PDB file of N, CA and C in Angstrom:
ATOM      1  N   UNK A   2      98.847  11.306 -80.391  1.00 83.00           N
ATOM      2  CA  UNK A   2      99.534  12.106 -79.412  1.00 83.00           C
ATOM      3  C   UNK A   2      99.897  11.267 -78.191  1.00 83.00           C
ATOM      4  N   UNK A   3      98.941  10.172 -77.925  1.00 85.00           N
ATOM      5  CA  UNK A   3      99.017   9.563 -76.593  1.00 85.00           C
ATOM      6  C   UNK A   3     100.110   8.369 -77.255  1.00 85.00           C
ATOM      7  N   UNK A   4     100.395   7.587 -78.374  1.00 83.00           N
ATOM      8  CA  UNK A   4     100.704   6.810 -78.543  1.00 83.00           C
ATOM      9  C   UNK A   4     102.073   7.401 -78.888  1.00 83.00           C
ATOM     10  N   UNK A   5     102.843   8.086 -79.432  1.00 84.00           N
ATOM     11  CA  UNK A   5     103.461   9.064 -79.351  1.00 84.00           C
ATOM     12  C   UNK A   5     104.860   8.920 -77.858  1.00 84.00           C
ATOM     13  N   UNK A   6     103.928   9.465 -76.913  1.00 86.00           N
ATOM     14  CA  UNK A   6     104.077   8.961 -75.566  1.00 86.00           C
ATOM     15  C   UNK A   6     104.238   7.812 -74.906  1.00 86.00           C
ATOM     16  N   UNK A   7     104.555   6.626 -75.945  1.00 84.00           N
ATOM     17  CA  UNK A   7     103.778   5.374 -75.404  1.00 84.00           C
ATOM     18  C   UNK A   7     102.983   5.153 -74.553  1.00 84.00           C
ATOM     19  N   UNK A   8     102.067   5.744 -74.404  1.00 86.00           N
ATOM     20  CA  UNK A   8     100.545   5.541 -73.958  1.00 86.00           C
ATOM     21  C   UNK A   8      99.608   4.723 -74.263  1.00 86.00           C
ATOM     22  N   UNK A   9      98.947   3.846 -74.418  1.00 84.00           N
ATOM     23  CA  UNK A   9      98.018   2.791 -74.863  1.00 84.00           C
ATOM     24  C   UNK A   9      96.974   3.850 -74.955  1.00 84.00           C
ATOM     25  N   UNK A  10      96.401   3.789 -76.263  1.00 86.00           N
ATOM     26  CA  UNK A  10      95.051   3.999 -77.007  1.00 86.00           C
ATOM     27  C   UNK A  10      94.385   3.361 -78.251  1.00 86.00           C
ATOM     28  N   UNK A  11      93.377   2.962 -77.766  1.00 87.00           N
ATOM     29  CA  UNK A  11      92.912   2.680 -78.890  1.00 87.00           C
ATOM     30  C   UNK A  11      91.764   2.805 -79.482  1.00 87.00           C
ATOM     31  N   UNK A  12      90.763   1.951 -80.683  1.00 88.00           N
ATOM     32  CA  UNK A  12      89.332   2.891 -80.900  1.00 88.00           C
ATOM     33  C   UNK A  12      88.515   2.592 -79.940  1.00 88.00           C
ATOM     34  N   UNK A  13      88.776   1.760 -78.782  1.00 90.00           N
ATOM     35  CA  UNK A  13      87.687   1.697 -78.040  1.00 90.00           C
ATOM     36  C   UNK A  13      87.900   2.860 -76.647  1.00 90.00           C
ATOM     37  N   UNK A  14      89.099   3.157 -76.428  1.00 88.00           N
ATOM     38  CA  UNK A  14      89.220   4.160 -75.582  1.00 88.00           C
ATOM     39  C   UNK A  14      88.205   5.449 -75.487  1.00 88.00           C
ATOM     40  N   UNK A  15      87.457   6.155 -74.748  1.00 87.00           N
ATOM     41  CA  UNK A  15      86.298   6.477 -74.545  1.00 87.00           C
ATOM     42  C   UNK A  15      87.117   7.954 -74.798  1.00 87.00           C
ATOM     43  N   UNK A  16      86.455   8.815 -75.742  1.00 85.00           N
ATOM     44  CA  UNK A  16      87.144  10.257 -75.672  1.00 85.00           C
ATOM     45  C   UNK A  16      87.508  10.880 -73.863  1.00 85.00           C
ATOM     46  N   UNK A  17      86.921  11.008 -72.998  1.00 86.00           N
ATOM     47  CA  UNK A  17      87.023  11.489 -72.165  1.00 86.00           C
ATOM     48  C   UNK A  17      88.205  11.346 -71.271  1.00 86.00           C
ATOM     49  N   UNK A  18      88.627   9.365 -71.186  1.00 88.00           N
ATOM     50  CA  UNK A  18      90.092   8.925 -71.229  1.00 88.00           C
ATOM     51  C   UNK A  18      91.278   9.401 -72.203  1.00 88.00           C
ATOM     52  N   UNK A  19      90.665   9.480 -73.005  1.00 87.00           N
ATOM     53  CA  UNK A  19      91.867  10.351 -73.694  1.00 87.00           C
ATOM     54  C   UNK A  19      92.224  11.674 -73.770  1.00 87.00           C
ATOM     55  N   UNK A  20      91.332  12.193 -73.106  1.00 86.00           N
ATOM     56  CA  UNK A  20      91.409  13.873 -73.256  1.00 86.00           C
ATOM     57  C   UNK A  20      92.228  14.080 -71.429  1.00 86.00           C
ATOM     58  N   UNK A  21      91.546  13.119 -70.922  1.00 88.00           N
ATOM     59  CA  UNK A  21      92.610  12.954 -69.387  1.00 88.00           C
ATOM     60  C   UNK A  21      93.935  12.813 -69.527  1.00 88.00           C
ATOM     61  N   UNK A  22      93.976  11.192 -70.174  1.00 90.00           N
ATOM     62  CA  UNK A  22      95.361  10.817 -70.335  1.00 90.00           C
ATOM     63  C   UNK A  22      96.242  12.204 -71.191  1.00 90.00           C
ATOM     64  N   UNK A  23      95.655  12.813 -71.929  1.00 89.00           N
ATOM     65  CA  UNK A  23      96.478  13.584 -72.467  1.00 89.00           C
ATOM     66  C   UNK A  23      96.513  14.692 -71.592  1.00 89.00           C
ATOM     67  N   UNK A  24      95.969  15.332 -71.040  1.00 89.00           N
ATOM     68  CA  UNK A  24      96.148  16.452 -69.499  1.00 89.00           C
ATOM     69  C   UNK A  24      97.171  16.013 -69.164  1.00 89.00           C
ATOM     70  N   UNK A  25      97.151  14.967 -68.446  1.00 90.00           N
ATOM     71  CA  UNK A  25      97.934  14.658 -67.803  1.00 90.00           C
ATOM     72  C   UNK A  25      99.637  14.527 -68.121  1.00 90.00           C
ATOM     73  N   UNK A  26      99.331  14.079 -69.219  1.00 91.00           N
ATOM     74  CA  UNK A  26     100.742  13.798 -70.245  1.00 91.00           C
ATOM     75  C   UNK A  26     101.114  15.103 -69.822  1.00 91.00           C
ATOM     76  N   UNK A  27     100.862  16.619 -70.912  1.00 91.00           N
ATOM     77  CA  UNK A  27     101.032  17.432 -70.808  1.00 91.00           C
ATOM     78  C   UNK A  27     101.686  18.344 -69.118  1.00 91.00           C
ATOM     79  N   UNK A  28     100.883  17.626 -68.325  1.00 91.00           N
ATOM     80  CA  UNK A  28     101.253  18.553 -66.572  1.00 91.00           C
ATOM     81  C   UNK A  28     102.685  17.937 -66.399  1.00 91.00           C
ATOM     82  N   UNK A  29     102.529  16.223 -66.766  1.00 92.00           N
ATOM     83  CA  UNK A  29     103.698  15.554 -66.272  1.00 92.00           C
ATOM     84  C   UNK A  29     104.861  16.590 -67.124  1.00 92.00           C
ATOM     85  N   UNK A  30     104.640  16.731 -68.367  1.00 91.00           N
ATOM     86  CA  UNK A  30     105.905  17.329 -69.029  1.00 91.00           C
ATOM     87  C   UNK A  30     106.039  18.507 -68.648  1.00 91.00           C
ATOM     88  N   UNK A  31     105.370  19.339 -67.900  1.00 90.00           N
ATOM     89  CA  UNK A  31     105.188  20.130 -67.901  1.00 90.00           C
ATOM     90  C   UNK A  31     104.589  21.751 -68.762  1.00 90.00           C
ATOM     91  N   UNK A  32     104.062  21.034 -69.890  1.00 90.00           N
ATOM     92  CA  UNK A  32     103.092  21.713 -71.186  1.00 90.00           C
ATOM     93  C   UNK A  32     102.704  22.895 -70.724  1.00 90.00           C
ATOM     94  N   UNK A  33     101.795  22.643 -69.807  1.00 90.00           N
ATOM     95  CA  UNK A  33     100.692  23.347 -69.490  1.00 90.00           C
ATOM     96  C   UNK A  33     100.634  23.903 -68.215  1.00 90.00           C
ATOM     97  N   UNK A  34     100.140  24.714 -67.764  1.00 89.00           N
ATOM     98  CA  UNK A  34      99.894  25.602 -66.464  1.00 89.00           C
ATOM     99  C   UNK A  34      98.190  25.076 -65.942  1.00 89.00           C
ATOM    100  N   UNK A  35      98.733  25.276 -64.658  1.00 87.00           N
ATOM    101  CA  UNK A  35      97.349  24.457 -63.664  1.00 87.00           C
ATOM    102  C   UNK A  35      95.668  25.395 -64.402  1.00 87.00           C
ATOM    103  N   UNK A  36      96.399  26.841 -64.985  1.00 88.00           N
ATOM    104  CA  UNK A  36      94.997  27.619 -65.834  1.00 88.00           C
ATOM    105  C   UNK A  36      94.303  27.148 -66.939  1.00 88.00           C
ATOM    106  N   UNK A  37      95.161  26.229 -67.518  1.00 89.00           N
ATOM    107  CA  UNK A  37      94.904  25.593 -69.123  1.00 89.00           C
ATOM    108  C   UNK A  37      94.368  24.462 -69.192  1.00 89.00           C
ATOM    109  N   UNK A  38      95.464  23.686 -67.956  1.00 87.00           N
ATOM    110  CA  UNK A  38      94.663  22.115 -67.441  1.00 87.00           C
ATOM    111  C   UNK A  38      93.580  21.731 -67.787  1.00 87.00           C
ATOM    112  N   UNK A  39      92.554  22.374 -66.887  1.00 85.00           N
ATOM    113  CA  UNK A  39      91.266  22.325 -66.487  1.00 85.00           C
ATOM    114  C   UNK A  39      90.513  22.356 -67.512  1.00 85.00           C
ATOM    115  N   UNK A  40      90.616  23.439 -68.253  1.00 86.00           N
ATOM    116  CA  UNK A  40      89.690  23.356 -69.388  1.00 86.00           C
ATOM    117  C   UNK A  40      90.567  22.458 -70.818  1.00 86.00           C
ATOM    118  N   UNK A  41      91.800  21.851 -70.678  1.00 84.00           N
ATOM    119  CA  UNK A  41      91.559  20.846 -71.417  1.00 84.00           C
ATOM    120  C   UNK A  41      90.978  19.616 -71.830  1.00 84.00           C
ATOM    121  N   UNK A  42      91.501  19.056 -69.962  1.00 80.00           N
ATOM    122  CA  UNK A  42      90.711  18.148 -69.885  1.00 80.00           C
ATOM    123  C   UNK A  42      89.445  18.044 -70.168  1.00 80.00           C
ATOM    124  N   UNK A  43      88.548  18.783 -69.845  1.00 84.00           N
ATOM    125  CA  UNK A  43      87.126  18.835 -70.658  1.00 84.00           C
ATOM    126  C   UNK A  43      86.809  19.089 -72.335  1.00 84.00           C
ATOM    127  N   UNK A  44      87.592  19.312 -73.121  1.00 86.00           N
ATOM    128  CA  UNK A  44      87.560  19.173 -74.228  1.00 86.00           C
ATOM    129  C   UNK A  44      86.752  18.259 -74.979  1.00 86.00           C
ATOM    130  N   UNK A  45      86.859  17.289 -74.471  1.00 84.00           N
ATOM    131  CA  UNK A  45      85.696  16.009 -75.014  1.00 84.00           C
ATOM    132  C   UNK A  45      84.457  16.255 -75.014  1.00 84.00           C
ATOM    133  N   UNK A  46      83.936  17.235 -73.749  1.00 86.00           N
ATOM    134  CA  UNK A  46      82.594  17.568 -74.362  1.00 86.00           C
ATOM    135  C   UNK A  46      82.070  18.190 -75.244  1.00 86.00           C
ATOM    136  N   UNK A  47      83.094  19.610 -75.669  1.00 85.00           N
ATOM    137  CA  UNK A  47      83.121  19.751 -77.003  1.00 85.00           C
ATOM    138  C   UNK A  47      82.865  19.348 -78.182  1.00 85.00           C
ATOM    139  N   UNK A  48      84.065  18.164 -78.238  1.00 83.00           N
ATOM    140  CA  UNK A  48      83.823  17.162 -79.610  1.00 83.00           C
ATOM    141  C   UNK A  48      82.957  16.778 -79.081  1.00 83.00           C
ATOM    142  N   UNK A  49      82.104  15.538 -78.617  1.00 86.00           N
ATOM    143  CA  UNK A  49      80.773  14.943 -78.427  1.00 86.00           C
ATOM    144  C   UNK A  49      79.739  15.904 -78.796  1.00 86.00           C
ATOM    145  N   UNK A  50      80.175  17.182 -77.725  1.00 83.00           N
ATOM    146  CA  UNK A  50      78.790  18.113 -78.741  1.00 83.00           C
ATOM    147  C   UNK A  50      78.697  18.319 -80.395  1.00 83.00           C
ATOM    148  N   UNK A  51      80.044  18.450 -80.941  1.00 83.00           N
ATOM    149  CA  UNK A  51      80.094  18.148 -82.444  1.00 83.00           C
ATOM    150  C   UNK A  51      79.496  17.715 -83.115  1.00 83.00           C
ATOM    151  N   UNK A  52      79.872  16.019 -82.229  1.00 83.00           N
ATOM    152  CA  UNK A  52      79.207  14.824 -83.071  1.00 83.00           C
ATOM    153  C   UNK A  52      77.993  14.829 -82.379  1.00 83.00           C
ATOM    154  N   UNK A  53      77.264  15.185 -81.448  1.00 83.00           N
ATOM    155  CA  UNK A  53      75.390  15.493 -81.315  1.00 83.00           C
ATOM    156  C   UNK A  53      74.929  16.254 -82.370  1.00 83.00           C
ATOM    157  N   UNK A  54      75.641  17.660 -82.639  1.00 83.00           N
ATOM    158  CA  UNK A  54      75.147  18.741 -84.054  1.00 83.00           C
ATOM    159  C   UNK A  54      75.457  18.184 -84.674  1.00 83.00           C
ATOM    160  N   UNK A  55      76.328  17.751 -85.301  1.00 82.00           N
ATOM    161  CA  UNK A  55      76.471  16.647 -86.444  1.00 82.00           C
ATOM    162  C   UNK A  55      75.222  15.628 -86.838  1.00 82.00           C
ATOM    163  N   UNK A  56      74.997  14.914 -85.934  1.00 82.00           N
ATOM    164  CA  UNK A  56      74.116  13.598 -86.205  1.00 82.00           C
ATOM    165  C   UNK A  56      72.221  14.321 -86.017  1.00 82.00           C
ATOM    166  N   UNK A  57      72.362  15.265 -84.747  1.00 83.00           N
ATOM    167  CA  UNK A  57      70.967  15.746 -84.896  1.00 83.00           C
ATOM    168  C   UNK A  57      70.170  16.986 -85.149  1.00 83.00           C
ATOM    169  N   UNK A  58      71.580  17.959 -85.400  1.00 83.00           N
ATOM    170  CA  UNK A  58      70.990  19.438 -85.943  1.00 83.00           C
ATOM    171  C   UNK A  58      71.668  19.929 -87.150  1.00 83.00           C
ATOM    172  N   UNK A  59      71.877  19.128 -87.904  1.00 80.00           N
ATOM    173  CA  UNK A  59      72.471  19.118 -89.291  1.00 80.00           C
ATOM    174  C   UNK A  59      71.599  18.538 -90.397  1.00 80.00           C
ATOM    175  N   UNK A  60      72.192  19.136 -91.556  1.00 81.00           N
ATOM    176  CA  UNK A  60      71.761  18.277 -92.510  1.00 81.00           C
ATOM    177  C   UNK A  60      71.585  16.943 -93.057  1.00 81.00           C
ATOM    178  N   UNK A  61      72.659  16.355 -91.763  1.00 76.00           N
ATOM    179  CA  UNK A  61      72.614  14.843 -91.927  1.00 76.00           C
ATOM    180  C   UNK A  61      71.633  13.655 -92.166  1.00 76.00           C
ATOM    181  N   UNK A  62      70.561  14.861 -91.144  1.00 75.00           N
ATOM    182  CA  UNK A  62      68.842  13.985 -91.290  1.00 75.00           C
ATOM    183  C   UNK A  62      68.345  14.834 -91.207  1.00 75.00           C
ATOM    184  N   UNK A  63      66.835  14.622 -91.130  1.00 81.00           N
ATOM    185  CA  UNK A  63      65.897  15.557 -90.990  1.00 81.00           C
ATOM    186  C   UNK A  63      66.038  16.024 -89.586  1.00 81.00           C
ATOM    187  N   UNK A  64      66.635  16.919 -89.689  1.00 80.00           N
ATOM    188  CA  UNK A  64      66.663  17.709 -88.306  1.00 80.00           C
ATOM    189  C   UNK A  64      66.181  19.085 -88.079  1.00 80.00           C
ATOM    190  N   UNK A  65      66.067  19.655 -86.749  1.00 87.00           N
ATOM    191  CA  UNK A  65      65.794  21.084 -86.599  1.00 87.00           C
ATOM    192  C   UNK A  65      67.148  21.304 -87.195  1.00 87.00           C
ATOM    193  N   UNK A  66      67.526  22.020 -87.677  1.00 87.00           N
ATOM    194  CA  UNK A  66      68.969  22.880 -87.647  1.00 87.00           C
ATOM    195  C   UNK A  66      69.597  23.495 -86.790  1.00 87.00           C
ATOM    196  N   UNK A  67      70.408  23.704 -86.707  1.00 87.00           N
ATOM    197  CA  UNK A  67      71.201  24.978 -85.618  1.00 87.00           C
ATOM    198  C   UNK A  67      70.882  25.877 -86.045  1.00 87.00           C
ATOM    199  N   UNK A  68      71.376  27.298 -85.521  1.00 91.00           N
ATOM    200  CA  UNK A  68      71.164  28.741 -86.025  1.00 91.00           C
ATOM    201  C   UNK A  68      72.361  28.504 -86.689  1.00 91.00           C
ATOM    202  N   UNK A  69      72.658  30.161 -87.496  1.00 92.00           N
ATOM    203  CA  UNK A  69      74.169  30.338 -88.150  1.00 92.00           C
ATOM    204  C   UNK A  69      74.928  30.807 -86.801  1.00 92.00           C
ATOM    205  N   UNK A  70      74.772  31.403 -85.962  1.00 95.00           N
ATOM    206  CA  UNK A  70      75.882  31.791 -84.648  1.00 95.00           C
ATOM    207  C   UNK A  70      75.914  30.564 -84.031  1.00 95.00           C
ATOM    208  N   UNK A  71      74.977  29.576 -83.876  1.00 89.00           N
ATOM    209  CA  UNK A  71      75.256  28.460 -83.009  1.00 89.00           C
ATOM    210  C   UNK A  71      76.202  27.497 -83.791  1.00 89.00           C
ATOM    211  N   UNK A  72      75.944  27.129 -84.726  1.00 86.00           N
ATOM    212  CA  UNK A  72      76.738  26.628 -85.822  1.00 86.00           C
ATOM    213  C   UNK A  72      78.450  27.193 -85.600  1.00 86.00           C
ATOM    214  N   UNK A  73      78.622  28.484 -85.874  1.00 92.00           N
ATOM    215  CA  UNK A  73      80.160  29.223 -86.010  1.00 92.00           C
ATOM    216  C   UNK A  73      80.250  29.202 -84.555  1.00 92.00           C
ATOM    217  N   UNK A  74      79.761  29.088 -83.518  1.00 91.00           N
ATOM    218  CA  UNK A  74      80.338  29.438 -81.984  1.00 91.00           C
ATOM    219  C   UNK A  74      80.766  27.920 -82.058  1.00 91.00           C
ATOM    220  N   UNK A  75      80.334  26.998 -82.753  1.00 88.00           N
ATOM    221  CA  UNK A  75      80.711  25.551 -82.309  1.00 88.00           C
ATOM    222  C   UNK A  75      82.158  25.233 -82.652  1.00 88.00           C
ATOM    223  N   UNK A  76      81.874  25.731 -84.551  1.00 88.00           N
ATOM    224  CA  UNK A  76      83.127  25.883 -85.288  1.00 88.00           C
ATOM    225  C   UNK A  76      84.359  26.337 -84.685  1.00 88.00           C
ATOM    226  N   UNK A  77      83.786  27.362 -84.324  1.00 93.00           N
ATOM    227  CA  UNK A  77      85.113  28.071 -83.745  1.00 93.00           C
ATOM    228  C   UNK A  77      85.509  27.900 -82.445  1.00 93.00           C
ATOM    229  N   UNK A  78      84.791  27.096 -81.177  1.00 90.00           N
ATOM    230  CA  UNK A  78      85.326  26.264 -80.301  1.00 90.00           C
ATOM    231  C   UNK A  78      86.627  25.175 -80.583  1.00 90.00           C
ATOM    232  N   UNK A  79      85.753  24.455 -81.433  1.00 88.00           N
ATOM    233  CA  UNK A  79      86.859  23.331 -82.074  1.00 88.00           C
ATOM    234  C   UNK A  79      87.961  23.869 -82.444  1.00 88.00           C
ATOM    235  N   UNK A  80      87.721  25.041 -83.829  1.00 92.00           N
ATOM    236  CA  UNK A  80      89.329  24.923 -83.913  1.00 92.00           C
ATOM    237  C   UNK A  80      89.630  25.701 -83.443  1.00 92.00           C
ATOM    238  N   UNK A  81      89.681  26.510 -82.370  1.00 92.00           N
ATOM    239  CA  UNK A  81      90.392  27.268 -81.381  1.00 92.00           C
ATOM    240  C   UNK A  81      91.148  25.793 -80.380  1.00 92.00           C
ATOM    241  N   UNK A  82      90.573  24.890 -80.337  1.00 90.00           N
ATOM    242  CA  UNK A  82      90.968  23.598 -79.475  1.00 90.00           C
ATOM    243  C   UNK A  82      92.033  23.162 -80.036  1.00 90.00           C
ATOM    244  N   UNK A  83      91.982  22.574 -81.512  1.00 91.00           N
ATOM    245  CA  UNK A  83      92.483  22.357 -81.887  1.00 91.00           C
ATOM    246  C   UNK A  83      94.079  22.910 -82.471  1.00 91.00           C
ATOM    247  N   UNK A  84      93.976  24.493 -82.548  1.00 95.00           N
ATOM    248  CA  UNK A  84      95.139  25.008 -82.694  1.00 95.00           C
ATOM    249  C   UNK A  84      95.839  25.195 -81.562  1.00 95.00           C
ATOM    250  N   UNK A  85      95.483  25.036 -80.437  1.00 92.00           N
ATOM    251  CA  UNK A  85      96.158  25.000 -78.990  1.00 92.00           C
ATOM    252  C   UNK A  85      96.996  23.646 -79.090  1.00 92.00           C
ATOM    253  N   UNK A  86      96.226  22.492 -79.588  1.00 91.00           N
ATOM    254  CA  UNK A  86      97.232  21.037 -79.317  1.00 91.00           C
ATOM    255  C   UNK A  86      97.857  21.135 -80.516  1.00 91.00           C
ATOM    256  N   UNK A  87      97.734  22.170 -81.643  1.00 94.00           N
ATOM    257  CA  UNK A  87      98.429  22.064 -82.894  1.00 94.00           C
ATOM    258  C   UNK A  87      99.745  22.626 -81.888  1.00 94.00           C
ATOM    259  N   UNK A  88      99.756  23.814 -81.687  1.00 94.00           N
ATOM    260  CA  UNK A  88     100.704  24.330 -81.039  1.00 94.00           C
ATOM    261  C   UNK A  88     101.475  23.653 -79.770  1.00 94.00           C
ATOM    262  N   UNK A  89     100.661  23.248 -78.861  1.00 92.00           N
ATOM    263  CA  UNK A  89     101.437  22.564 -77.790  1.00 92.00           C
ATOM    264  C   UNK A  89     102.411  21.422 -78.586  1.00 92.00           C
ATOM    265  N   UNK A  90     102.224  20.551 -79.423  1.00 91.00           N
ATOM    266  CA  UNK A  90     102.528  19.439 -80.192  1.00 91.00           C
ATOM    267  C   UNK A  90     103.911  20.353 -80.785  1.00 91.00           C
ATOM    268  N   UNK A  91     103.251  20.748 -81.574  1.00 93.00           N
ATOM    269  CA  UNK A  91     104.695  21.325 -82.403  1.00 93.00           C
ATOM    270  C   UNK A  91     106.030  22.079 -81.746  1.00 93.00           C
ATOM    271  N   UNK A  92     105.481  22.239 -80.249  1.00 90.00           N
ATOM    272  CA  UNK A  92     106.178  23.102 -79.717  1.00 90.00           C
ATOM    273  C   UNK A  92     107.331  21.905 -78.651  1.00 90.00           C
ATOM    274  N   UNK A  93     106.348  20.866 -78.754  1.00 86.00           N
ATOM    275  CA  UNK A  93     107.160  19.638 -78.394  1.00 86.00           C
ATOM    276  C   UNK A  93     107.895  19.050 -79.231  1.00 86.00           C
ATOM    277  N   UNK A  94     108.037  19.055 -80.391  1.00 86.00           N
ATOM    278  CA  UNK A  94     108.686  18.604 -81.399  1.00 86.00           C
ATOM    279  C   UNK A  94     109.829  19.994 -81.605  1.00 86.00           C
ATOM    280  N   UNK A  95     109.746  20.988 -81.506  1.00 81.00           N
ATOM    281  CA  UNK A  95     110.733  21.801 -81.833  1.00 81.00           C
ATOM    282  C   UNK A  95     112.513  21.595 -80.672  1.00 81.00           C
ATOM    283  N   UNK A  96     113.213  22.005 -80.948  1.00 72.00           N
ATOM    284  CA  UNK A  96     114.496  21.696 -80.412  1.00 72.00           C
ATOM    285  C   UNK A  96     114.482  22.637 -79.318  1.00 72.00           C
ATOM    286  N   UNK A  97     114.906  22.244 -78.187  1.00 67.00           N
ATOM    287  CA  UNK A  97     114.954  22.919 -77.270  1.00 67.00           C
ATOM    288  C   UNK A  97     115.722  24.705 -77.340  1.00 67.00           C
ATOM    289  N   UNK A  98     114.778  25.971 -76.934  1.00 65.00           N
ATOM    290  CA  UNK A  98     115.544  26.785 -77.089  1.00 65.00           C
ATOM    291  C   UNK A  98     116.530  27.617 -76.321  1.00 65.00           C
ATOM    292  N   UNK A  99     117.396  28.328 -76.190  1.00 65.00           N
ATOM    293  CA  UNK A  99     118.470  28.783 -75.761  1.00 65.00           C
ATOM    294  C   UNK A  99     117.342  30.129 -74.982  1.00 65.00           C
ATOM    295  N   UNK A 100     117.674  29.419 -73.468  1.00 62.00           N
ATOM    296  CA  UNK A 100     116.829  30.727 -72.669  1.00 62.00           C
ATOM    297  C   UNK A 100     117.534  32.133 -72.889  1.00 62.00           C
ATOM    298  N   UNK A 101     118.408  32.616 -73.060  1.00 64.00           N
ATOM    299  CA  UNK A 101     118.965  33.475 -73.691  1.00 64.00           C
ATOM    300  C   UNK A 101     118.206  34.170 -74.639  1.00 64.00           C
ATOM    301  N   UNK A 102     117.856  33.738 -75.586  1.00 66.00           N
ATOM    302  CA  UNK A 102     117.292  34.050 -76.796  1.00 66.00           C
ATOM    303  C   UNK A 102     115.587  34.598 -76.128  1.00 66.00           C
ATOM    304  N   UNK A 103     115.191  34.432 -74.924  1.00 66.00           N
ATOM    305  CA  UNK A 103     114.336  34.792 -74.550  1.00 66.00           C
ATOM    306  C   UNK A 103     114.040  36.611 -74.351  1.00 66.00           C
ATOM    307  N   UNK A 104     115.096  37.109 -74.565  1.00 64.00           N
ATOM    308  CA  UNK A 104     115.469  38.758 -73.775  1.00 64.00           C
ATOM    309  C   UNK A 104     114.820  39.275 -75.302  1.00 64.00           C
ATOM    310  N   UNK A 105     114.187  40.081 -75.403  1.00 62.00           N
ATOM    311  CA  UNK A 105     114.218  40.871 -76.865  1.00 62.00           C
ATOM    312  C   UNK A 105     115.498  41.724 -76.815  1.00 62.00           C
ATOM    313  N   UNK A 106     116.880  41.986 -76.198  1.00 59.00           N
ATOM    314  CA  UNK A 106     117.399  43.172 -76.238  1.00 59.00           C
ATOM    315  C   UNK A 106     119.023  42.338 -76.667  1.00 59.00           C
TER     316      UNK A 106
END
């Protein structure tokens, strides 16, 4: 998404830089509203929490487990995240539309 933009990223870029750089992308284009911003940019703690349940309350090792609601509240953080930049993305790729076409009447 950032590279896209010509943005420099790469695997060493720290999620948290990239979840900025991409805010930001987004305000500059104007994507997003100052309400959405905020909690994008924090998104990274999200994923990181992922990859913590992943590596230490999963089956991965001997771990405590999660509950089943803690588990699906996680799930469904992510891809609720994720279908927001599915959408913002695609909505950048679509052809600009005819404000007109905005009226239902």
């Amino acid at each position: 998404m950032l590279s896209s933009r010509k943005q420099p990223v790469d695997a060493k870029t720290p999620l948290h830089a990239i979840f900025g750089a991409y805010g930001k992308a987004l305000r500059d284009e104007g994507a997003v509203s100052a309400f959405a911003l905020p909690t994008l940019r924090v998104q990274h703690k999200l994923f990181e929490g992922l990859n913590e349940a992943r590596n230490k309350r999963s089956f991965a090792h001997d771990n405590e487990l999660l509950t089943v609601s803690e588990a699906q509240f996680i799930i469904d953080c992510v891809l609720a995240s994720l279908a927001f930049i599915e959408r913002l993305e695609a909505e950048r790729q679509a052809p600009a539309a005819d404000p007109a076409d905005d009226f239902p009447f």
